[in-house]
Amino acid sequence: MILQTRITKIYRGMPITISLIVIFLLLNQCSCDHKNLISVENPKIKLDLSSRTGALIDFIDLEDSSAFQDRNSPSFSPWEIEIADSSGIQTLEIKDAARFRHWKPNDTTLILEWDRFRNKKARKLSVKSYIVIGTNNSMSSWRISLNGTGGIIVNKVAFPRIKVSRAEGDEYLAVPEWMGQIIKNPRDYLSSFKANPKKFEWSYPGPLSMQCVALYTPGKRGLYAACNDTMAFRKNLAFTLDTSGYLIYQLNNFPELETGSDIYEPSYSAIIGSFKGDWLTAAEIYREWGTKQKWSRESRFAKGQIPEWLEKTALWIWNRGRSSNVLVPAAELQKRIDLPVSVFWHWWHGCSYDDGFPEYIPPREGKKSFISAMESAHGKGINAIVYMNQALWGTTTESWKKEGAERFAAKDSKGKTLTHVFNIFTGKPTAYMCMATQFWKDKYSNLCDSAVNIYKANGVYMDMACLNTMCFDKSHGHPVGGGNYHIRNFSMMTDLIRSKIKDKENLVLAGEGAGEVWLPYLDLFLTLAVSKERYAGPDAWETIPFFQAVYHQYSITYGNYSSLLVPPYDELWPKEFAPEVPLKMLDKKFNRQFLMEQARSFAWGLQPAISNYRDFLASERNEEIEYILNLAKVRNMGLQYLLKGKFMRTPEFEIPVQEFDISRLSIYAGKMGESVTSFKGTYPIIYTGTWKSDNKNLGITLASISDDPFKISFTCTAAEYELPAAGNIYVINSSGRKYLSSYSDNKISVEFTLKPREICIIEIIPETQYKQM
Ligand SMILES: [Zn+2]
């Protein structure tokens, strides 16, 4: 991402007026002693560090003179090192080093070194950091190297740490937590936290699907922070609010422990940069790098390794229980839509959900019934993937004892088995299995073998796949603590599964969440955040298609918790908590929430899904079912955009918002007679996305959830989408494809009235392509 090249002095080659402005601004901004500064700079950015301590004093964006580092903290340590021993954890920082030295081997590089630590354990330690800037971009790369780590346990290395001041105006923090989310004024939100420290922290690879974050104020410069790790090493990205209102960004690196090595030197750099724009600008910066990496080149979708039936799936049905509750409604829905419907199947298994894993087989309805239902569904062209958790083993199951599973479960740093109680009805815990053990890979791949080869599933939904467990069990034979052994072993696991499947070409392995490092291993990614309010309630974080904006051409995402019914209750859970009326209809006041969830998934390029579908909904909730059927049909006519297109910025036009009712009810919300939790929320009533196809056509998706017509009016230039200057504009909607208007002289102008709840794709077809058609 960062090109290492010659620095250009800011005054050289710049117009005199700009140079004077820059000098003026620098003099006015800088209150510290210039003699004590060491700097690197290019025409875009200038980094000033203290020559006495190595602390970052300023990160100046020279284009508008803004700076985002707190310049009043000349001793703010750019790193913190946690050393663990029997007495606990000690943290080292720059003030603990008696000596600091620095070098500038070339114009773009600073080398900083701290050593002679006062801490007895760290006497031999020296810490070096390398800061490199590009010739002409606003990014800098930061690397760290620890020497003399032999004999000490380095638990965590926080580097870099940047203290970010606040610009005037509303501030936004965009984070690729799986699909992606954004929060307005994160400092205000964090200040309301009771716990200390007040912080956000996400781990990668795992909840962070990509290794980047963006903190910005619209119209001003913002912080772009990322990593260029191609090996999937475990790390956390964090923001902490300090008592003065500064946000401290830091990258927490977790070394492999007890390697016997005297050096810890991550193979990757942190990227710290300045950018102007919004979350999509940050996504575009990241995309430049991410789509050139190995996981993009080797993505199963990009390599054409995805089964045809998956690409052709027009609609997913996510139902639970016996085949009569799952495959029968799927066949009815497929008949209704006359397009391929695929099945995402929970609670097919013999064990109770979330505590009886992995005793999946035989299915709860029995072997014969299950196989016969599956074969009948296949006869109708319906494919089904079945749920199996790829991490958990119930610690109260018979198999846990009988198979001695505890030995192969992940352990924490104190040697304790990592467990969690997910099932609030039974309170029975499950343990996290260690992916790096052959035992677990064998166990899970054998389960997949049975589910697919014997029970005729078309694939497996590997729950909790896009997560990463740190394990400290030395007997497992992997490096303990941090490292990248989890992902390396996940790759071996999927290879092992595929090696056991007879019909490999039609096998789908799906995972929960999304993650760039899983692109070569999984065919399909569940990005449920389009329906986040339904399982998490509304909060300050808003869902954005961050992952799709970067990797849509390299991944198929799907799924939606969107339902018109109260979710079902597992028949194998305790009877006393079961709802009196199963599959109760949700109040009609939540119908607009259903439409919103569906509209998001259409506009943002997911394969659509409906949860808890039953045939009576087609008459009882006719408008909502029609909505999703239309949506799937329109999408099916625009697969060049919505399956294979590249995410682009949507031309600007005003989108109204409306307040409506939001329900929250997950499968666990019904305990002790709790009913649906209801909220009011204000959301847009039009959802949009813009997609560029391989053959350079543009598709702008529009999905209205309004009861009123809405006039769309926008202009843009062909050049901003790198399209030829003239062409035609079409509309694809449920009636088919119609000519709307043409454009010329590089100016695209679209006037179109969306009918109530209309779903369409505005197609911009440049003339060269049009003539070929
Ligand atoms: Zn382990």
mmCIF file of N, CA, C and O in Angstrom, residues 675-721:
data_model
loop_
_atom_site.group_PDB
_atom_site.id
_atom_site.type_symbol
_atom_site.label_atom_id
_atom_site.label_comp_id
_atom_site.label_asym_id
_atom_site.label_seq_id
_atom_site.Cartn_x
_atom_site.Cartn_y
_atom_site.Cartn_z
ATOM 1 N N SER A 675 -42.127 -10.835 25.906
ATOM 2 C CA SER A 675 -42.682 -10.720 24.561
ATOM 3 C C SER A 675 -41.695 -9.963 23.676
ATOM 4 O O SER A 675 -40.582 -9.665 24.094
ATOM 5 N N VAL A 676 -42.143 -9.674 22.491
ATOM 6 C CA VAL A 676 -41.299 -8.952 21.546
ATOM 7 C C VAL A 676 -40.972 -7.576 22.132
ATOM 8 O O VAL A 676 -41.832 -6.912 22.683
ATOM 9 N N THR A 677 -39.701 -7.192 22.028
ATOM 10 C CA THR A 677 -39.344 -5.840 22.469
ATOM 11 C C THR A 677 -39.561 -4.906 21.293
ATOM 12 O O THR A 677 -39.136 -5.193 20.177
ATOM 13 N N SER A 678 -40.237 -3.797 21.565
ATOM 14 C CA SER A 678 -40.578 -2.872 20.486
ATOM 15 C C SER A 678 -39.865 -1.541 20.671
ATOM 16 O O SER A 678 -39.754 -1.047 21.790
ATOM 17 N N PHE A 679 -39.359 -0.998 19.580
ATOM 18 C CA PHE A 679 -38.681 0.290 19.607
ATOM 19 C C PHE A 679 -39.244 1.154 18.493
ATOM 20 O O PHE A 679 -39.910 0.652 17.589
ATOM 21 N N LYS A 680 -38.931 2.425 18.550
ATOM 22 C CA LYS A 680 -39.170 3.306 17.405
ATOM 23 C C LYS A 680 -37.804 3.634 16.829
ATOM 24 O O LYS A 680 -36.846 3.844 17.589
ATOM 25 N N GLY A 681 -37.707 3.674 15.536
ATOM 26 C CA GLY A 681 -36.437 4.043 14.925
ATOM 27 C C GLY A 681 -36.692 4.893 13.699
ATOM 28 O O GLY A 681 -37.757 4.808 13.093
ATOM 29 N N THR A 682 -35.719 5.719 13.347
ATOM 30 C CA THR A 682 -35.853 6.551 12.146
ATOM 31 C C THR A 682 -34.845 6.069 11.114
ATOM 32 O O THR A 682 -33.645 6.013 11.406
ATOM 33 N N TYR A 683 -35.358 5.727 9.958
ATOM 34 C CA TYR A 683 -34.507 5.112 8.930
ATOM 35 C C TYR A 683 -34.855 5.671 7.552
ATOM 36 O O TYR A 683 -35.975 6.138 7.331
ATOM 37 N N PRO A 684 -33.927 5.563 6.603
ATOM 38 C CA PRO A 684 -34.232 5.976 5.234
ATOM 39 C C PRO A 684 -35.383 5.133 4.666
ATOM 40 O O PRO A 684 -35.559 3.976 5.073
ATOM 41 N N ILE A 685 -36.139 5.710 3.735
ATOM 42 C CA ILE A 685 -37.209 4.913 3.116
ATOM 43 C C ILE A 685 -36.854 4.487 1.682
ATOM 44 O O ILE A 685 -37.634 3.800 1.032
ATOM 45 N N ILE A 686 -35.671 4.905 1.221
ATOM 46 C CA ILE A 686 -35.164 4.411 -0.071
ATOM 47 C C ILE A 686 -33.761 3.831 0.181
ATOM 48 O O ILE A 686 -32.955 4.465 0.868
ATOM 49 N N TYR A 687 -33.483 2.652 -0.365
ATOM 50 C CA TYR A 687 -32.157 2.030 -0.224
ATOM 51 C C TYR A 687 -31.506 1.934 -1.596
ATOM 52 O O TYR A 687 -32.182 1.589 -2.584
ATOM 53 N N THR A 688 -30.237 2.269 -1.648
ATOM 54 C CA THR A 688 -29.561 2.340 -2.941
ATOM 55 C C THR A 688 -28.188 1.669 -2.891
ATOM 56 O O THR A 688 -27.583 1.537 -1.821
ATOM 57 N N GLY A 689 -27.741 1.308 -4.065
ATOM 58 C CA GLY A 689 -26.368 0.830 -4.221
ATOM 59 C C GLY A 689 -26.030 1.002 -5.696
ATOM 60 O O GLY A 689 -26.937 1.008 -6.536
ATOM 61 N N THR A 690 -24.768 1.179 -6.007
ATOM 62 C CA THR A 690 -24.389 1.342 -7.414
ATOM 63 C C THR A 690 -23.301 0.341 -7.738
ATOM 64 O O THR A 690 -22.362 0.157 -6.956
ATOM 65 N N TRP A 691 -23.471 -0.314 -8.872
ATOM 66 C CA TRP A 691 -22.617 -1.445 -9.207
ATOM 67 C C TRP A 691 -22.126 -1.343 -10.633
ATOM 68 O O TRP A 691 -22.895 -1.002 -11.536
ATOM 69 N N LYS A 692 -20.873 -1.660 -10.837
ATOM 70 C CA LYS A 692 -20.318 -1.661 -12.196
ATOM 71 C C LYS A 692 -20.074 -3.100 -12.598
ATOM 72 O O LYS A 692 -19.447 -3.872 -11.848
ATOM 73 N N SER A 693 -20.588 -3.451 -13.785
ATOM 74 C CA SER A 693 -20.442 -4.837 -14.236
ATOM 75 C C SER A 693 -19.094 -5.031 -14.920
ATOM 76 O O SER A 693 -18.420 -4.053 -15.255
ATOM 77 N N ASP A 694 -18.753 -6.282 -15.160
ATOM 78 C CA ASP A 694 -17.491 -6.596 -15.845
ATOM 79 C C ASP A 694 -17.411 -5.922 -17.202
ATOM 80 O O ASP A 694 -16.347 -5.518 -17.642
ATOM 81 N N ASN A 695 -18.572 -5.836 -17.904
ATOM 82 C CA ASN A 695 -18.535 -5.205 -19.225
ATOM 83 C C ASN A 695 -18.825 -3.706 -19.163
ATOM 84 O O ASN A 695 -19.289 -3.118 -20.120
ATOM 85 N N LYS A 696 -18.575 -3.112 -17.992
ATOM 86 C CA LYS A 696 -18.572 -1.650 -17.808
ATOM 87 C C LYS A 696 -19.940 -1.002 -17.978
ATOM 88 O O LYS A 696 -20.056 0.125 -18.441
ATOM 89 N N ASN A 697 -20.983 -1.713 -17.609
ATOM 90 C CA ASN A 697 -22.289 -1.078 -17.474
ATOM 91 C C ASN A 697 -22.462 -0.704 -16.012
ATOM 92 O O ASN A 697 -21.832 -1.290 -15.131
ATOM 93 N N LEU A 698 -23.368 0.240 -15.797
ATOM 94 C CA LEU A 698 -23.611 0.671 -14.423
ATOM 95 C C LEU A 698 -25.037 0.315 -14.021
ATOM 96 O O LEU A 698 -25.975 0.561 -14.792
ATOM 97 N N GLY A 699 -25.207 -0.270 -12.851
ATOM 98 C CA GLY A 699 -26.543 -0.589 -12.347
ATOM 99 C C GLY A 699 -26.757 0.107 -11.019
ATOM 100 O O GLY A 699 -25.981 -0.095 -10.087
ATOM 101 N N ILE A 700 -27.786 0.942 -10.953
ATOM 102 C CA ILE A 700 -28.076 1.649 -9.689
ATOM 103 C C ILE A 700 -29.333 1.024 -9.090
ATOM 104 O O ILE A 700 -30.405 1.076 -9.686
ATOM 105 N N THR A 701 -29.175 0.393 -7.952
ATOM 106 C CA THR A 701 -30.318 -0.296 -7.338
ATOM 107 C C THR A 701 -31.107 0.701 -6.492
ATOM 108 O O THR A 701 -30.533 1.532 -5.783
ATOM 109 N N LEU A 702 -32.416 0.593 -6.588
ATOM 110 C CA LEU A 702 -33.300 1.452 -5.796
ATOM 111 C C LEU A 702 -34.383 0.573 -5.205
ATOM 112 O O LEU A 702 -35.050 -0.171 -5.926
ATOM 113 N N ALA A 703 -34.563 0.636 -3.909
ATOM 114 C CA ALA A 703 -35.626 -0.138 -3.269
ATOM 115 C C ALA A 703 -36.367 0.789 -2.321
ATOM 116 O O ALA A 703 -35.782 1.318 -1.375
ATOM 117 N N SER A 704 -37.632 0.997 -2.623
ATOM 118 C CA SER A 704 -38.438 1.878 -1.778
ATOM 119 C C SER A 704 -39.191 1.038 -0.748
ATOM 120 O O SER A 704 -39.710 -0.037 -1.068
ATOM 121 N N ILE A 705 -39.271 1.556 0.475
ATOM 122 C CA ILE A 705 -40.122 0.890 1.475
ATOM 123 C C ILE A 705 -41.244 1.848 1.888
ATOM 124 O O ILE A 705 -41.878 1.685 2.918
ATOM 125 N N SER A 706 -41.450 2.837 1.026
ATOM 126 C CA SER A 706 -42.440 3.882 1.324
ATOM 127 C C SER A 706 -43.817 3.506 0.774
ATOM 128 O O SER A 706 -43.922 2.816 -0.241
ATOM 129 N N ASP A 707 -44.869 4.022 1.414
ATOM 130 C CA ASP A 707 -46.234 3.824 0.896
ATOM 131 C C ASP A 707 -46.556 4.864 -0.174
ATOM 132 O O ASP A 707 -47.617 4.814 -0.785
ATOM 133 N N ASP A 708 -45.683 5.830 -0.348
ATOM 134 C CA ASP A 708 -45.928 6.904 -1.316
ATOM 135 C C ASP A 708 -44.953 6.801 -2.477
ATOM 136 O O ASP A 708 -43.852 6.280 -2.320
ATOM 137 N N PRO A 709 -45.379 7.371 -3.641
ATOM 138 C CA PRO A 709 -44.409 7.423 -4.744
ATOM 139 C C PRO A 709 -43.271 8.383 -4.386
ATOM 140 O O PRO A 709 -43.452 9.256 -3.535
ATOM 141 N N PHE A 710 -42.140 8.185 -5.010
ATOM 142 C CA PHE A 710 -40.996 9.061 -4.711
ATOM 143 C C PHE A 710 -40.253 9.378 -6.000
ATOM 144 O O PHE A 710 -39.874 8.488 -6.758
ATOM 145 N N LYS A 711 -40.073 10.691 -6.232
ATOM 146 C CA LYS A 711 -39.408 11.110 -7.469
ATOM 147 C C LYS A 711 -37.895 11.096 -7.274
ATOM 148 O O LYS A 711 -37.373 11.779 -6.413
ATOM 149 N N ILE A 712 -37.250 10.277 -8.094
ATOM 150 C CA ILE A 712 -35.781 10.210 -8.075
ATOM 151 C C ILE A 712 -35.267 11.175 -9.133
ATOM 152 O O ILE A 712 -35.703 11.122 -10.280
ATOM 153 N N SER A 713 -34.359 12.015 -8.769
ATOM 154 C CA SER A 713 -33.778 12.951 -9.728
ATOM 155 C C SER A 713 -32.309 13.144 -9.369
ATOM 156 O O SER A 713 -31.999 13.591 -8.274
ATOM 157 N N PHE A 714 -31.438 12.746 -10.286
ATOM 158 C CA PHE A 714 -30.015 12.974 -10.018
ATOM 159 C C PHE A 714 -29.241 13.129 -11.313
ATOM 160 O O PHE A 714 -29.696 12.715 -12.387
ATOM 161 N N THR A 715 -28.108 13.745 -11.188
ATOM 162 C CA THR A 715 -27.201 13.856 -12.335
ATOM 163 C C THR A 715 -25.817 13.405 -11.892
ATOM 164 O O THR A 715 -25.468 13.497 -10.708
ATOM 165 N N CYS A 716 -25.077 12.903 -12.856
ATOM 166 C CA CYS A 716 -23.673 12.575 -12.602
ATOM 167 C C CYS A 716 -22.967 12.608 -13.945
ATOM 168 O O CYS A 716 -23.625 12.769 -14.979
ATOM 169 N N THR A 717 -21.668 12.462 -13.942
ATOM 170 C CA THR A 717 -20.973 12.427 -15.225
ATOM 171 C C THR A 717 -20.570 10.986 -15.525
ATOM 172 O O THR A 717 -20.352 10.182 -14.608
ATOM 173 N N ALA A 718 -20.487 10.703 -16.833
ATOM 174 C CA ALA A 718 -20.034 9.368 -17.231
ATOM 175 C C ALA A 718 -18.582 9.172 -16.804
ATOM 176 O O ALA A 718 -18.170 8.077 -16.407
ATOM 177 N N ALA A 719 -17.831 10.267 -16.835
ATOM 178 C CA ALA A 719 -16.396 10.181 -16.532
ATOM 179 C C ALA A 719 -16.146 9.706 -15.104
ATOM 180 O O ALA A 719 -15.205 8.962 -14.857
ATOM 181 N N GLU A 720 -16.999 10.125 -14.161
ATOM 182 C CA GLU A 720 -16.721 9.725 -12.778
ATOM 183 C C GLU A 720 -16.890 8.218 -12.574
ATOM 184 O O GLU A 720 -16.415 7.672 -11.587
ATOM 185 N N TYR A 721 -17.555 7.572 -13.516
ATOM 186 C CA TYR A 721 -17.661 6.101 -13.454
ATOM 187 C C TYR A 721 -16.807 5.437 -14.539
ATOM 188 O O TYR A 721 -16.968 4.252 -14.809
#
